[in-house]
């Protein structure tokens, strides 16, 4: 190991520490920070963001990278770490520091405006600040595109998922569009022939909902000595290395949504808590892209916790937690509740079958906005048209429409495809895991996610960025790259009994 490589490790450890500080500040701003503190928080966030950028773009980093690459002599993890350092450096140096600072400030301001605009269902209120975010994000994308030889949108995709390209996503999403409409129709027809599920009657105290959520988190292996559960407007997983913060939102009339929201974010958190201990401060110790990250939330929520076996265990546990009685609390009714397919307005509440349509809509819109083919002022109308075409419903207001997600106000452009790519990845990983370990499915019937999480720990969590892309990791874990046929097989099995 050369002196240059050791210097790089020290440098990137400092960058990781700044990233952890930003993670806690972001968590605080979305959970506990007083509204009047937003200006100061924006300045703090911008200062740390610029500091991290300066550490990444120091001209000496390029020299150290070249020297370490020329010297060689690294083991597999060190070589992968050097590759990830190079990738991070390439993204960072493409964008000048003043643009990084301006973008960070625009995002902080837009996030705060989004909260009130969403509550008031007032897109016009968000338009000026979101326009500034879009302008800055587009400038960043154009700078990265020039440096990487990509289109601006592909450069944004690559930042979230190394190697992701719109051409491939177009093909994958076209494959989904080829069978989803017919599948949705068949599922809705089948549901119509069944008794409608009964919804347990509340109110369900928030304290009881939180206690049940924490019980399930422990069953999944969440370490509460290195993380916590809180409340936010939009559920998320964040925080810092060794201090993973997840949030949910509660409805006292319906415990079912928050519970699965908790388990969704727990899947993310388990990935963060399971990253390779020896490499936590290094790029190679990070998660392997956002599609893989989404697969971890969805394998816990959709593949495991919404499975009929797990719900048979959960039904009496939930009945005890809330003092429920009667047919609404029976396992088969809970199964029908958690597998109900409906055409709805809200992405985060969408079922597994219609969810991809929500993502395809956002994917189309953000590509058009970045390319300049759609004016931001026309977003509400374009959103409603797309919802009519893809989902079959039209939102009655912007709160239920284009204001529902925080992603664009927070600067996360090129992120949305990872949700559906993650769902496909989750199906493929679960199929491989259940084949490799025959105890996984029976354990779910006992409320035990241990065998599944253990398999994920070896094949996903503990691998960090050892592999250069999500497809490489998926191929190592399952024997093949992402295959939409596996996702289709899962949907048909669960919702049609095929």
PDB file of N, CA, C and O in Angstrom, residues 71 93 106 110-111 113 119-120 125 130 229 231 311 320 325 327 360 386 398 403 442 460 475:
ATOM      1  N   UNK A  71       0.844   2.289  -9.015  1.00  0.00           N
ATOM      2  CA  UNK A  71       1.621   1.416  -8.126  1.00  0.00           C
ATOM      3  C   UNK A  71       1.014   0.025  -8.023  1.00  0.00           C
ATOM      4  O   UNK A  71       1.729  -0.977  -7.911  1.00  0.00           O
ATOM      5  N   UNK A  93     -15.503  16.790  -9.457  1.00  0.00           N
ATOM      6  CA  UNK A  93     -14.713  17.791 -10.167  1.00  0.00           C
ATOM      7  C   UNK A  93     -15.436  18.371 -11.369  1.00  0.00           C
ATOM      8  O   UNK A  93     -15.021  19.400 -11.910  1.00  0.00           O
ATOM      9  N   UNK A 106     -30.424  26.643  -2.767  1.00  0.00           N
ATOM     10  CA  UNK A 106     -31.709  26.584  -3.467  1.00  0.00           C
ATOM     11  C   UNK A 106     -32.547  25.415  -2.968  1.00  0.00           C
ATOM     12  O   UNK A 106     -33.767  25.536  -2.782  1.00  0.00           O
ATOM     13  N   UNK A 110     -36.142  25.529  -1.046  1.00  0.00           N
ATOM     14  CA  UNK A 110     -37.262  24.883  -1.724  1.00  0.00           C
ATOM     15  C   UNK A 110     -37.921  23.824  -0.842  1.00  0.00           C
ATOM     16  O   UNK A 110     -39.143  23.674  -0.843  1.00  0.00           O
ATOM     17  N   UNK A 111     -37.123  23.095  -0.080  1.00  0.00           N
ATOM     18  CA  UNK A 111     -37.689  22.079   0.812  1.00  0.00           C
ATOM     19  C   UNK A 111     -38.638  22.705   1.821  1.00  0.00           C
ATOM     20  O   UNK A 111     -39.731  22.166   2.087  1.00  0.00           O
ATOM     21  N   UNK A 113     -40.259  25.598   1.502  1.00  0.00           N
ATOM     22  CA  UNK A 113     -41.431  26.106   0.789  1.00  0.00           C
ATOM     23  C   UNK A 113     -42.365  24.969   0.408  1.00  0.00           C
ATOM     24  O   UNK A 113     -43.596  25.110   0.464  1.00  0.00           O
ATOM     25  N   UNK A 119     -49.101  21.573   1.952  1.00  0.00           N
ATOM     26  CA  UNK A 119     -50.213  21.666   2.892  1.00  0.00           C
ATOM     27  C   UNK A 119     -51.352  22.512   2.335  1.00  0.00           C
ATOM     28  O   UNK A 119     -52.526  22.228   2.575  1.00  0.00           O
ATOM     29  N   UNK A 120     -50.999  23.540   1.572  1.00  0.00           N
ATOM     30  CA  UNK A 120     -52.006  24.447   1.009  1.00  0.00           C
ATOM     31  C   UNK A 120     -52.435  24.051  -0.401  1.00  0.00           C
ATOM     32  O   UNK A 120     -53.280  24.730  -0.993  1.00  0.00           O
ATOM     33  N   UNK A 125     -47.167  28.589  -5.371  1.00  0.00           N
ATOM     34  CA  UNK A 125     -46.301  29.030  -4.280  1.00  0.00           C
ATOM     35  C   UNK A 125     -44.921  28.384  -4.376  1.00  0.00           C
ATOM     36  O   UNK A 125     -43.912  29.002  -4.028  1.00  0.00           O
ATOM     37  N   UNK A 130     -38.846  26.079  -6.878  1.00  0.00           N
ATOM     38  CA  UNK A 130     -38.586  24.851  -7.619  1.00  0.00           C
ATOM     39  C   UNK A 130     -37.933  25.163  -8.962  1.00  0.00           C
ATOM     40  O   UNK A 130     -37.089  24.390  -9.449  1.00  0.00           O
ATOM     41  N   UNK A 229     -36.413   5.542  15.687  1.00  0.00           N
ATOM     42  CA  UNK A 229     -37.616   5.743  14.884  1.00  0.00           C
ATOM     43  C   UNK A 229     -38.289   7.036  15.312  1.00  0.00           C
ATOM     44  O   UNK A 229     -38.510   7.263  16.504  1.00  0.00           O
ATOM     45  N   UNK A 231     -40.941  10.639  13.626  1.00  0.00           N
ATOM     46  CA  UNK A 231     -42.062  11.024  12.768  1.00  0.00           C
ATOM     47  C   UNK A 231     -41.625  12.147  11.842  1.00  0.00           C
ATOM     48  O   UNK A 231     -40.904  13.060  12.249  1.00  0.00           O
ATOM     49  N   UNK A 311     -48.095 -12.532   7.392  1.00  0.00           N
ATOM     50  CA  UNK A 311     -49.345 -11.924   7.837  1.00  0.00           C
ATOM     51  C   UNK A 311     -50.149 -12.862   8.727  1.00  0.00           C
ATOM     52  O   UNK A 311     -50.887 -12.399   9.606  1.00  0.00           O
ATOM     53  N   UNK A 320     -53.656  -8.246  19.434  1.00  0.00           N
ATOM     54  CA  UNK A 320     -53.262  -8.039  20.830  1.00  0.00           C
ATOM     55  C   UNK A 320     -52.819  -6.595  21.072  1.00  0.00           C
ATOM     56  O   UNK A 320     -53.155  -5.980  22.098  1.00  0.00           O
ATOM     57  N   UNK A 325     -61.015  -7.252  17.916  1.00  0.00           N
ATOM     58  CA  UNK A 325     -61.762  -8.508  17.864  1.00  0.00           C
ATOM     59  C   UNK A 325     -62.610  -8.547  16.609  1.00  0.00           C
ATOM     60  O   UNK A 325     -62.948  -7.503  16.041  1.00  0.00           O
ATOM     61  N   UNK A 327     -63.941 -10.473  12.704  1.00  0.00           N
ATOM     62  CA  UNK A 327     -63.402 -10.955  11.424  1.00  0.00           C
ATOM     63  C   UNK A 327     -62.412 -10.014  10.766  1.00  0.00           C
ATOM     64  O   UNK A 327     -61.587 -10.451   9.962  1.00  0.00           O
ATOM     65  N   UNK A 360     -43.127   5.321 -13.674  1.00  0.00           N
ATOM     66  CA  UNK A 360     -42.977   5.609 -15.096  1.00  0.00           C
ATOM     67  C   UNK A 360     -43.415   7.041 -15.394  1.00  0.00           C
ATOM     68  O   UNK A 360     -42.792   7.753 -16.192  1.00  0.00           O
ATOM     69  N   UNK A 386     -50.839  12.443 -17.270  1.00  0.00           N
ATOM     70  CA  UNK A 386     -50.125  11.177 -17.125  1.00  0.00           C
ATOM     71  C   UNK A 386     -50.805  10.226 -16.155  1.00  0.00           C
ATOM     72  O   UNK A 386     -50.834   9.017 -16.376  1.00  0.00           O
ATOM     73  N   UNK A 398     -53.404  19.613  -6.311  1.00  0.00           N
ATOM     74  CA  UNK A 398     -51.968  19.409  -6.458  1.00  0.00           C
ATOM     75  C   UNK A 398     -51.343  18.741  -5.239  1.00  0.00           C
ATOM     76  O   UNK A 398     -50.275  18.124  -5.346  1.00  0.00           O
ATOM     77  N   UNK A 403     -47.451  17.768  -5.987  1.00  0.00           N
ATOM     78  CA  UNK A 403     -46.798  18.268  -4.762  1.00  0.00           C
ATOM     79  C   UNK A 403     -46.560  17.167  -3.730  1.00  0.00           C
ATOM     80  O   UNK A 403     -46.062  17.446  -2.642  1.00  0.00           O
ATOM     81  N   UNK A 442     -40.449 -20.656   5.885  1.00  0.00           N
ATOM     82  CA  UNK A 442     -41.049 -21.102   7.148  1.00  0.00           C
ATOM     83  C   UNK A 442     -40.793 -20.140   8.313  1.00  0.00           C
ATOM     84  O   UNK A 442     -41.647 -19.971   9.182  1.00  0.00           O
ATOM     85  N   UNK A 460     -25.521  -9.028   0.052  1.00  0.00           N
ATOM     86  CA  UNK A 460     -25.786  -7.640  -0.340  1.00  0.00           C
ATOM     87  C   UNK A 460     -25.146  -6.655   0.632  1.00  0.00           C
ATOM     88  O   UNK A 460     -24.244  -5.902   0.269  1.00  0.00           O
ATOM     89  N   UNK A 475     -25.855 -10.202 -10.184  1.00  0.00           N
ATOM     90  CA  UNK A 475     -25.384 -11.410 -10.869  1.00  0.00           C
ATOM     91  C   UNK A 475     -24.630 -12.317  -9.913  1.00  0.00           C
ATOM     92  O   UNK A 475     -24.799 -13.550  -9.931  1.00  0.00           O
TER      93      UNK A 475
END
